[in-house]
PDB file of C-alpha atoms in Angstrom:
ATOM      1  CA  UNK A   1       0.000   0.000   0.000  1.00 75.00           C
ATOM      2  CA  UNK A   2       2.914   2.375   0.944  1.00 78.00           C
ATOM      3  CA  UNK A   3       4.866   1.169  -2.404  1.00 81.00           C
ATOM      4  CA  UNK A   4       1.784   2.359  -4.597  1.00 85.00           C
ATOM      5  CA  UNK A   5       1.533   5.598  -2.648  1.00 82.00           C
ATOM      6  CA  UNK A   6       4.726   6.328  -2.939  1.00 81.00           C
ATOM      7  CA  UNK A   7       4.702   5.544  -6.661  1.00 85.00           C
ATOM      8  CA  UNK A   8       1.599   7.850  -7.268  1.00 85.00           C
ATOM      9  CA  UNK A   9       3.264  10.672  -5.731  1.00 82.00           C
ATOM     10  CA  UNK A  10       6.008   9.996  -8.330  1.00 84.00           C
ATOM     11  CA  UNK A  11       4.348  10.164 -10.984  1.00 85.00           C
ATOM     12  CA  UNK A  12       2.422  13.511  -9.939  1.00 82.00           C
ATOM     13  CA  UNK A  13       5.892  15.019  -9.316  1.00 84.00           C
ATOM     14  CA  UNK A  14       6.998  13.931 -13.108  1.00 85.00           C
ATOM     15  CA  UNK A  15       2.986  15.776 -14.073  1.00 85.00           C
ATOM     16  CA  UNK A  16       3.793  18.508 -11.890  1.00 83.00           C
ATOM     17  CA  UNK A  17       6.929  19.012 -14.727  1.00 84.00           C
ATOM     18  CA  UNK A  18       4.453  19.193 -17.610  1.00 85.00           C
ATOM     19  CA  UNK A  19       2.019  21.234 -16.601  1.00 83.00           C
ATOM     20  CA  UNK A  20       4.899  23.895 -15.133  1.00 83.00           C
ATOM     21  CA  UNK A  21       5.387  24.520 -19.070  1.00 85.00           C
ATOM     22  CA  UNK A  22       2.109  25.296 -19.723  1.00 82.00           C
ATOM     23  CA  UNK A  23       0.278  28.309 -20.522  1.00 81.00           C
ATOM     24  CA  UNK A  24       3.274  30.948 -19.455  1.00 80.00           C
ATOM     25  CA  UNK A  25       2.208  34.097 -17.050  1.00 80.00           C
ATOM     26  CA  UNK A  26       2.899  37.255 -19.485  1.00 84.00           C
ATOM     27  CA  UNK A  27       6.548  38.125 -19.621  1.00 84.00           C
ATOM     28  CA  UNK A  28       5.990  41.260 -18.609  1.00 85.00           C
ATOM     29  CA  UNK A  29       4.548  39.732 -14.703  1.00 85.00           C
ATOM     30  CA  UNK A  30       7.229  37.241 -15.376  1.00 87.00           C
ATOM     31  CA  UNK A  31      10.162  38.870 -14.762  1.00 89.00           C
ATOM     32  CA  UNK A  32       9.284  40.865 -12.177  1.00 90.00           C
ATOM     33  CA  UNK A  33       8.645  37.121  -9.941  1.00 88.00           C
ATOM     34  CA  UNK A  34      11.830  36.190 -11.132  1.00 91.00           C
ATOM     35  CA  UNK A  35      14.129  38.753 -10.077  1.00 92.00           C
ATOM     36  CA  UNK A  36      12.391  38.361  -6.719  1.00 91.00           C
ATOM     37  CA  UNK A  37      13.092  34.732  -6.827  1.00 89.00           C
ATOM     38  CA  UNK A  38      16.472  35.417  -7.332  1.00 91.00           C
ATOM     39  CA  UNK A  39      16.802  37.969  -4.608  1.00 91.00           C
ATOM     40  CA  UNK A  40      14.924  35.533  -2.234  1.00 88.00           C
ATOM     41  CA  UNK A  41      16.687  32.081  -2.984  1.00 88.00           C
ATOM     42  CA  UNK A  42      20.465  33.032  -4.496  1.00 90.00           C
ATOM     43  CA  UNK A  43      21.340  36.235  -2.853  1.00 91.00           C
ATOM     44  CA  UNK A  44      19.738  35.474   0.447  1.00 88.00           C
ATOM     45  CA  UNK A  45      21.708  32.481   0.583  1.00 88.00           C
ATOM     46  CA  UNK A  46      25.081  33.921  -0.051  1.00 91.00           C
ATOM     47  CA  UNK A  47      25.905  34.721   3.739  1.00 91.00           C
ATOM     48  CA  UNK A  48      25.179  31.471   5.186  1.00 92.00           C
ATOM     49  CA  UNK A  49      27.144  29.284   2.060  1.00 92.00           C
ATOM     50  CA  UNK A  50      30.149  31.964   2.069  1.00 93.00           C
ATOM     51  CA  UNK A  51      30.188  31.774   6.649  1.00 94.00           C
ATOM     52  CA  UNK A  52      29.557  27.525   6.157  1.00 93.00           C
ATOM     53  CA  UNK A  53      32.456  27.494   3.142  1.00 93.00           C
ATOM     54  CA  UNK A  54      35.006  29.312   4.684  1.00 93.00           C
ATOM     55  CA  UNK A  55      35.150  27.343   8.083  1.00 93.00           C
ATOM     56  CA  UNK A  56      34.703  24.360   6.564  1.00 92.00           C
ATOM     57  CA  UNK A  57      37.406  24.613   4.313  1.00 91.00           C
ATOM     58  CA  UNK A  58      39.516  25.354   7.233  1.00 91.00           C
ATOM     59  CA  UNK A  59      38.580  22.818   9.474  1.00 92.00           C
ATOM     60  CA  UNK A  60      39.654  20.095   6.525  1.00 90.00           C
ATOM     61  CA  UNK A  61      42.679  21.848   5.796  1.00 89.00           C
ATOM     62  CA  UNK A  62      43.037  21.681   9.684  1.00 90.00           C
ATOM     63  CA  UNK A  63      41.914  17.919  10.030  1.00 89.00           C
ATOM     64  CA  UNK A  64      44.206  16.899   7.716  1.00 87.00           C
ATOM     65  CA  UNK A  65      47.141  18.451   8.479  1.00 86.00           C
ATOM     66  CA  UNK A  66      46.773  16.633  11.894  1.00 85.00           C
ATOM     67  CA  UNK A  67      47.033  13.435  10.541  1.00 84.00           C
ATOM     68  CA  UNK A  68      50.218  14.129   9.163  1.00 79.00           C
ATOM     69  CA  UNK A  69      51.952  13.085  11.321  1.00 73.00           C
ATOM     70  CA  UNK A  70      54.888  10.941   9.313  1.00 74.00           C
ATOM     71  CA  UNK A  71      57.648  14.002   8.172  1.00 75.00           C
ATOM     72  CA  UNK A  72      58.664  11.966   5.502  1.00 76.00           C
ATOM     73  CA  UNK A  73      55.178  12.971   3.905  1.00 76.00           C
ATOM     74  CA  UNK A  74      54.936  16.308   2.129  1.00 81.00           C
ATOM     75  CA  UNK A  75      53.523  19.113   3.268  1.00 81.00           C
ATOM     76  CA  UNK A  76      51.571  19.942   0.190  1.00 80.00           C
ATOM     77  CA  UNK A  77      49.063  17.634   0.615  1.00 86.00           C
ATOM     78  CA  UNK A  78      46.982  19.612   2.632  1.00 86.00           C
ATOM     79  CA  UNK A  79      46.399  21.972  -0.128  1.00 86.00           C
ATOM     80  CA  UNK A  80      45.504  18.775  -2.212  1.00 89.00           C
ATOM     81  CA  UNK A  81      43.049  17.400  -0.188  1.00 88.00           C
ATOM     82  CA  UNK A  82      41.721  20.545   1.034  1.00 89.00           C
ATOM     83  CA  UNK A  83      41.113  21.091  -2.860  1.00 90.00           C
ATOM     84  CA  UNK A  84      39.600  17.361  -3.829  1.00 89.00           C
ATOM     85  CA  UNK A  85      37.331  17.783  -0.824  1.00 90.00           C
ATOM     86  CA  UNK A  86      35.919  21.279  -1.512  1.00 91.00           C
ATOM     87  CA  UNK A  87      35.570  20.848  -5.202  1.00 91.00           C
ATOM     88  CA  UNK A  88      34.443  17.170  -5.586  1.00 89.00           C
ATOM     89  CA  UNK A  89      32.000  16.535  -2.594  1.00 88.00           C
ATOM     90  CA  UNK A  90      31.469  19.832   0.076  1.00 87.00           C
ATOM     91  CA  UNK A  91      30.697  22.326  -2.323  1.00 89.00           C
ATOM     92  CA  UNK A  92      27.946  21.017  -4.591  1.00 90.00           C
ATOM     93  CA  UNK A  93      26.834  18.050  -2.605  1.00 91.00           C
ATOM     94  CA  UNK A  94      26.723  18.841   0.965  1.00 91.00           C
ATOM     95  CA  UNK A  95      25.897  22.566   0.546  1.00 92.00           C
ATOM     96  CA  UNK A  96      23.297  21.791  -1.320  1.00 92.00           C
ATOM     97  CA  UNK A  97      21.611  19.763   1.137  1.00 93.00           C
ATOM     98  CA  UNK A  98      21.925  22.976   3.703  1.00 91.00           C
ATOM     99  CA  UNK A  99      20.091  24.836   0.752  1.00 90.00           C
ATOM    100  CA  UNK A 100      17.402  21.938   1.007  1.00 90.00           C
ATOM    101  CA  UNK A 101      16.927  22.953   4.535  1.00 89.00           C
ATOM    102  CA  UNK A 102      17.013  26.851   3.870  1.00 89.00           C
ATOM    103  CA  UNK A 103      15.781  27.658   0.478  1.00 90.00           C
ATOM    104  CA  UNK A 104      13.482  24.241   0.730  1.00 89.00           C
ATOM    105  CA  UNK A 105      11.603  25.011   3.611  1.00 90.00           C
ATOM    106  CA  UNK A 106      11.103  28.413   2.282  1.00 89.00           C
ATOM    107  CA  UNK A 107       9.663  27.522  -1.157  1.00 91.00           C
ATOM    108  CA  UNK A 108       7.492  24.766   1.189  1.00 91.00           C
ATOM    109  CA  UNK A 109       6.395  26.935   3.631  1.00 90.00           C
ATOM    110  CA  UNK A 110       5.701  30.113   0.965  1.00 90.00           C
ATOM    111  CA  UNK A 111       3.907  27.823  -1.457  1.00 89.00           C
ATOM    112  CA  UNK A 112       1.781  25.874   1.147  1.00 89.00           C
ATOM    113  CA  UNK A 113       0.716  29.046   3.087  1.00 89.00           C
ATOM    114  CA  UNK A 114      -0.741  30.404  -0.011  1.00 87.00           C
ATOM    115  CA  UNK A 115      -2.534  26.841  -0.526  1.00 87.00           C
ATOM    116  CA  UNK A 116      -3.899  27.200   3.087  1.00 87.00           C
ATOM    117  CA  UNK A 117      -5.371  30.817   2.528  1.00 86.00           C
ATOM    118  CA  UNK A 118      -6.770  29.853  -0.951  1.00 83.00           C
ATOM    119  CA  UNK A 119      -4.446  32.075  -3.014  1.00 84.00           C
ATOM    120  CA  UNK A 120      -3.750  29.446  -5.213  1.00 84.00           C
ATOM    121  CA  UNK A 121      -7.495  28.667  -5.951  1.00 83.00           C
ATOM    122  CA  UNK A 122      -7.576  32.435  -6.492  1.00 87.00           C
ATOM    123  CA  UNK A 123      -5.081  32.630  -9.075  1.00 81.00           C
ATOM    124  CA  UNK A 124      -7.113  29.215 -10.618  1.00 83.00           C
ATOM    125  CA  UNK A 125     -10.205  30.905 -10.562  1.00 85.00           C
ATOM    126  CA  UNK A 126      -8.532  34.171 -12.632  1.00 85.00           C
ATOM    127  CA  UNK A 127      -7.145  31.681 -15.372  1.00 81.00           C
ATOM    128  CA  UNK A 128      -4.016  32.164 -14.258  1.00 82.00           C
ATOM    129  CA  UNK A 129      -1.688  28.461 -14.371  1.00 84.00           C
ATOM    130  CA  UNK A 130      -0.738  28.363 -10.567  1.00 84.00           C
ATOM    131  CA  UNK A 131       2.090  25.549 -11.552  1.00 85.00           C
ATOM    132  CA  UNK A 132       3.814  28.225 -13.906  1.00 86.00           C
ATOM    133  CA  UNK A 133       3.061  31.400 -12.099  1.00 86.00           C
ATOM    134  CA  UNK A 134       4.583  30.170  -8.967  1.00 86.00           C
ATOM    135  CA  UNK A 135       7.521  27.177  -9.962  1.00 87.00           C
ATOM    136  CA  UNK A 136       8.589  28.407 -13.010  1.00 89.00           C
ATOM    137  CA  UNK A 137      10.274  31.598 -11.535  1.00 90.00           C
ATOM    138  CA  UNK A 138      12.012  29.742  -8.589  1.00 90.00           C
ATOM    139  CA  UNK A 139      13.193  26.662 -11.555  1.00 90.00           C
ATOM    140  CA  UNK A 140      14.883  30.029 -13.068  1.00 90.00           C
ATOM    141  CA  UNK A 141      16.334  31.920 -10.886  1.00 91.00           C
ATOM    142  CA  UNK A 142      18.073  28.633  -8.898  1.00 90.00           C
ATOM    143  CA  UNK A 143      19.582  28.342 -12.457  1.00 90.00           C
ATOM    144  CA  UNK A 144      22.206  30.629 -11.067  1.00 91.00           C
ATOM    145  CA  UNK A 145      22.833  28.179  -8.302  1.00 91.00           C
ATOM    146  CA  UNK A 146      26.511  27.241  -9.909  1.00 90.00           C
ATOM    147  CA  UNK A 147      27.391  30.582  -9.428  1.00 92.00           C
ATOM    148  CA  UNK A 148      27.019  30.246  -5.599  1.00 92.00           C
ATOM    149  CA  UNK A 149      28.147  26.969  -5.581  1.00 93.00           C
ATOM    150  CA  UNK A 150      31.834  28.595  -7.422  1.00 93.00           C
ATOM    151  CA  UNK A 151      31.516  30.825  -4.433  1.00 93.00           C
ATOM    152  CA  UNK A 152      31.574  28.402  -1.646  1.00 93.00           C
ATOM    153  CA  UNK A 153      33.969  26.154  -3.725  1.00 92.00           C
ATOM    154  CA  UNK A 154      36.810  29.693  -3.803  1.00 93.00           C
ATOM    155  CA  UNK A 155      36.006  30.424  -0.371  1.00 94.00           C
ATOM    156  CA  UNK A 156      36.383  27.146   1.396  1.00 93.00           C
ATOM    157  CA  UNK A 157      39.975  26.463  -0.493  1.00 91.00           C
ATOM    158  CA  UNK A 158      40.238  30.051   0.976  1.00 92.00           C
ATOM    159  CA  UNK A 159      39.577  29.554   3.983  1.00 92.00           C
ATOM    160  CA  UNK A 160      41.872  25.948   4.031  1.00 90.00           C
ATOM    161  CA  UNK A 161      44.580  28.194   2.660  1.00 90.00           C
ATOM    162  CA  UNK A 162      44.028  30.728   5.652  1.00 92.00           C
ATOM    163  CA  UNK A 163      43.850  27.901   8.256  1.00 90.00           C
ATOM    164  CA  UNK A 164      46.851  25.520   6.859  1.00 88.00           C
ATOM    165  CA  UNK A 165      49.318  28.481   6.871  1.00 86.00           C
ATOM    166  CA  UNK A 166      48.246  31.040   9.992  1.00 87.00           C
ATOM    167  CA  UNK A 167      47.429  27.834  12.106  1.00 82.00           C
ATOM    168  CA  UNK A 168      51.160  27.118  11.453  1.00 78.00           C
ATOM    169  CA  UNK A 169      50.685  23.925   9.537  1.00 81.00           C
ATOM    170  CA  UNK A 170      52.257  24.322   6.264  1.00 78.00           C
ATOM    171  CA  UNK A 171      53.610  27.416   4.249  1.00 81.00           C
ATOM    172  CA  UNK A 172      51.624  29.250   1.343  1.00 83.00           C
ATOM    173  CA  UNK A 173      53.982  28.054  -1.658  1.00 85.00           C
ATOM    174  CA  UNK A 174      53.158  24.272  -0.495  1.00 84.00           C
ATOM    175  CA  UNK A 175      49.675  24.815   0.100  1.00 83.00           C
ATOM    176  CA  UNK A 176      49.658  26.799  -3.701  1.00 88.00           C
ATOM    177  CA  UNK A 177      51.799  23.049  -4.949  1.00 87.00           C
ATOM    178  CA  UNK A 178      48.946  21.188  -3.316  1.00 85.00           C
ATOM    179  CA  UNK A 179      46.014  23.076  -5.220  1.00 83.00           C
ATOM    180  CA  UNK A 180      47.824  22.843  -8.404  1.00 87.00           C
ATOM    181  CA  UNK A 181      49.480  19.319  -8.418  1.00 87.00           C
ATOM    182  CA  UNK A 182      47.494  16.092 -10.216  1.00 84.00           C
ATOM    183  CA  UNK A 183      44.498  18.957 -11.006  1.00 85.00           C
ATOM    184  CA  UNK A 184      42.067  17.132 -13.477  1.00 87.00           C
ATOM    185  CA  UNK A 185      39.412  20.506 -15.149  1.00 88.00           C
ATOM    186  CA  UNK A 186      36.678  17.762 -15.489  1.00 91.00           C
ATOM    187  CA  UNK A 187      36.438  17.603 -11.768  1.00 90.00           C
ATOM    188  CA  UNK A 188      35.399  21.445 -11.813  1.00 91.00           C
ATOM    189  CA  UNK A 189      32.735  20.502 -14.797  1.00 91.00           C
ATOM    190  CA  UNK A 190      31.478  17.220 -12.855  1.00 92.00           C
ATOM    191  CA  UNK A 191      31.086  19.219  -9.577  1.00 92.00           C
ATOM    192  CA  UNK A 192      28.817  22.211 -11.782  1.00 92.00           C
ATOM    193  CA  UNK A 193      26.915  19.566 -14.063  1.00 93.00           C
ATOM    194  CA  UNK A 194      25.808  17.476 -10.626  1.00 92.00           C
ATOM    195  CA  UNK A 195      24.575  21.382  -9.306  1.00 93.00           C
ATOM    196  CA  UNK A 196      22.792  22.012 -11.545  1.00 93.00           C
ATOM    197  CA  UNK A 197      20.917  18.650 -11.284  1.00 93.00           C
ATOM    198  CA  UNK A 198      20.724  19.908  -7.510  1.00 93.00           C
ATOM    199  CA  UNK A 199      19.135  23.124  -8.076  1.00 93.00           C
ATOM    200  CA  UNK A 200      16.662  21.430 -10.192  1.00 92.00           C
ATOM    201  CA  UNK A 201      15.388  19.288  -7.423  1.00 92.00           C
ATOM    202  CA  UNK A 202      15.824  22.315  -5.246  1.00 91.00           C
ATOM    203  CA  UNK A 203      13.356  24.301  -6.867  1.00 90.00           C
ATOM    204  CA  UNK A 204      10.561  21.482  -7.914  1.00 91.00           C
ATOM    205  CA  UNK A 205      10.636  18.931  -4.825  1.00 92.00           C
ATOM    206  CA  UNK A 206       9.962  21.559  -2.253  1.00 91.00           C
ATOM    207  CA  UNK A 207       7.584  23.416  -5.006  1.00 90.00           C
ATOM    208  CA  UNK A 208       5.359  19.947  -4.850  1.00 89.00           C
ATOM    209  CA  UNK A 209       5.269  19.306  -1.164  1.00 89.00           C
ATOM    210  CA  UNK A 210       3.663  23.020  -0.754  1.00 88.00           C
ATOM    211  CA  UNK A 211       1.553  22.942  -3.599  1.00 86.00           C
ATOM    212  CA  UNK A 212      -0.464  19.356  -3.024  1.00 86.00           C
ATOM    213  CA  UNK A 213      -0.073  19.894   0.489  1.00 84.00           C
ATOM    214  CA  UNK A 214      -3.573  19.261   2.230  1.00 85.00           C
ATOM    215  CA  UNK A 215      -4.759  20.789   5.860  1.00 79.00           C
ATOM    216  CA  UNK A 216      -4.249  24.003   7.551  1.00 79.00           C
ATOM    217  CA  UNK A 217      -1.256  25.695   9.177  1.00 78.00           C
ATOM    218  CA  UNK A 218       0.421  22.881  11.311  1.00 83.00           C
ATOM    219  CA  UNK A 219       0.528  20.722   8.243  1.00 85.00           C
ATOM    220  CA  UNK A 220       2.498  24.137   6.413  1.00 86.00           C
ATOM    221  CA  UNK A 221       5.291  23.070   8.859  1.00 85.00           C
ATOM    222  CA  UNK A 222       4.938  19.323   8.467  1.00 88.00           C
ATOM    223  CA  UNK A 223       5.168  19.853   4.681  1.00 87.00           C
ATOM    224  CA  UNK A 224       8.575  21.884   5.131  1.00 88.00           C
ATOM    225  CA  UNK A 225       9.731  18.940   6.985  1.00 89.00           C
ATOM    226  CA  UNK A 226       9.139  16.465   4.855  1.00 90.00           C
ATOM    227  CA  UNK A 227      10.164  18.267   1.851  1.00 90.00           C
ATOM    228  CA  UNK A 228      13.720  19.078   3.415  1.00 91.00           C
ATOM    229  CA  UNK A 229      13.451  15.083   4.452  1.00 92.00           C
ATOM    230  CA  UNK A 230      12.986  14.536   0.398  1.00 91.00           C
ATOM    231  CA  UNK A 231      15.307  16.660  -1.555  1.00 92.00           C
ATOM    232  CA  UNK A 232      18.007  15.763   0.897  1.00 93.00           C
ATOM    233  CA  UNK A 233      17.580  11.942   0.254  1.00 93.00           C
ATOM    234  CA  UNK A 234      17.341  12.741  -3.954  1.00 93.00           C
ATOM    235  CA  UNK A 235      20.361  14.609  -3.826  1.00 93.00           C
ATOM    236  CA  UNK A 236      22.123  12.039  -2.139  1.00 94.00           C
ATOM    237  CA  UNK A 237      20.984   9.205  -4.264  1.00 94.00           C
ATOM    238  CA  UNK A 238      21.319  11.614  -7.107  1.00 93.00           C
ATOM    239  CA  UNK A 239      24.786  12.333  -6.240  1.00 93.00           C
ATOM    240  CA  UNK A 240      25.798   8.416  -6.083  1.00 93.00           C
ATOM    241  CA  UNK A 241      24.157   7.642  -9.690  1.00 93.00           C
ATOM    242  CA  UNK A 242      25.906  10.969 -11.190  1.00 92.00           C
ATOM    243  CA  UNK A 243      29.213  10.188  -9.707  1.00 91.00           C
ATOM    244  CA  UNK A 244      29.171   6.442 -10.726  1.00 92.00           C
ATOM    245  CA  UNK A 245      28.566   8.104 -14.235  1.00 91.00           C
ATOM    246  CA  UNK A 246      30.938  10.750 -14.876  1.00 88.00           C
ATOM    247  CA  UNK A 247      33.852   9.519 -12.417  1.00 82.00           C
ATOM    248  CA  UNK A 248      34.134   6.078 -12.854  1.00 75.00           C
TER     249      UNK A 248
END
């Protein structure tokens, strides 16, 4: 019974995707929902990734150095893992599942709270596609989602670089060895192709739990859960199928 629930809420997802592409909202209201989007869920999000990045990539710059511990082993691997670990898995994968708690339970809670007070039937009732008028923008502006993802990936090898050689661990020129030695440019175009996948989900799984969300204002907060619950389980399983594709 669970099996075929869970399959019919599938396939209303993959639905929800059609009907997003139907009948557009006028350009002209358009744009103006879009640069809002984009103000709401990209630049509102740049403190929190850029404070999360920067500490992070000092703490495994930090962690690593630690276990270090044979001198025969050179210093410039800090920089090197520092770098694999921002680029490959922190940045797109991990901060992305932050977003899912942030930006997800904003497009959940924003979405289902006009369910609850009948906007949506509102917009329905003027002929206006609900689906378009109110995922469309957010699918959009998260399209710029690589851009903050570049962010966190320069600020957390920044932040490595600050922590390896102020916490005493290593000098700059070894750290600057580490960054550059065995680089492979497909790593950078593997991390950016598996964010945009992200920012995808990002913007639509949340986008479905508030929409066909059912109830009044306690289930608003139960539908933020379990979309955070959701797009944090995709991305993870998403992440496993893309790596096993482009990596191996």
């Amino acid at each position: 019974m669970m099996l075929i629930r869970y399959l019919s809420q599938i396939g209303k997802y993959f639905l929800m995707w059609k009907e997003i592409f139907n009948k557009p909202t006028k350009w002209s209201v358009m744009k103006g929902l879009i640069f809002k989007e984009i103000d709401d869920l990209i630049i509102g999000s740049l403190g929190i990734v850029a404070f999360i990045s920067f500490f992070v990539g000092g703490v495994v710059a930090i962690q690593t150095a630690l276990n270090l511990t044979n001198p025969l082993i050179p210093k410039y691997l800090i920089g090197y893992a520092t770098r694999q670990s921002i680029i490959l898995e922190f940045a797109p994968t991990f901060i992305s599942i932050i977003m899912a708690g942030k930006v997800g339970s904003f497009i959940t809670s924003s979405i289902g709270t006009m369910r609850v007070t009948e906007q949506i039937d509102a917009l329905e009732v003027m002929g206006v596609n609900s689906l378009n008028y109110l995922v469309f923008p957010k699918l959009i502006a998260l399209l710029l989602y690589p851009f903050v993802i570049g962010i966190s990936m320069f600020l957390g090898i920044f932040g490595g670089f600050i922590a390896s050689v102020y916490g005493g661990f290593g000098n700059s020129s070894d750290f600057i060895d580490g960054l550059q030695i065995d680089f492979i440019p497909f790593h950078i175009t593997y991390a950016f192709i598996k964010t945009l996948i992200f920012a995808l989900l990002l913007a639509t799984i949340p986008s479905f739990h508030g929409y066909f969300m059912k109830g009044g204002a306690l289930e608003v907060g139960k539908a933020s859960t379990v979309s955070f619950v959701w797009t944090s389980v995709t991305i993870i399983l998403m992440n496993y199928i893309l790596t096993q594709l482009l990596l191996t």
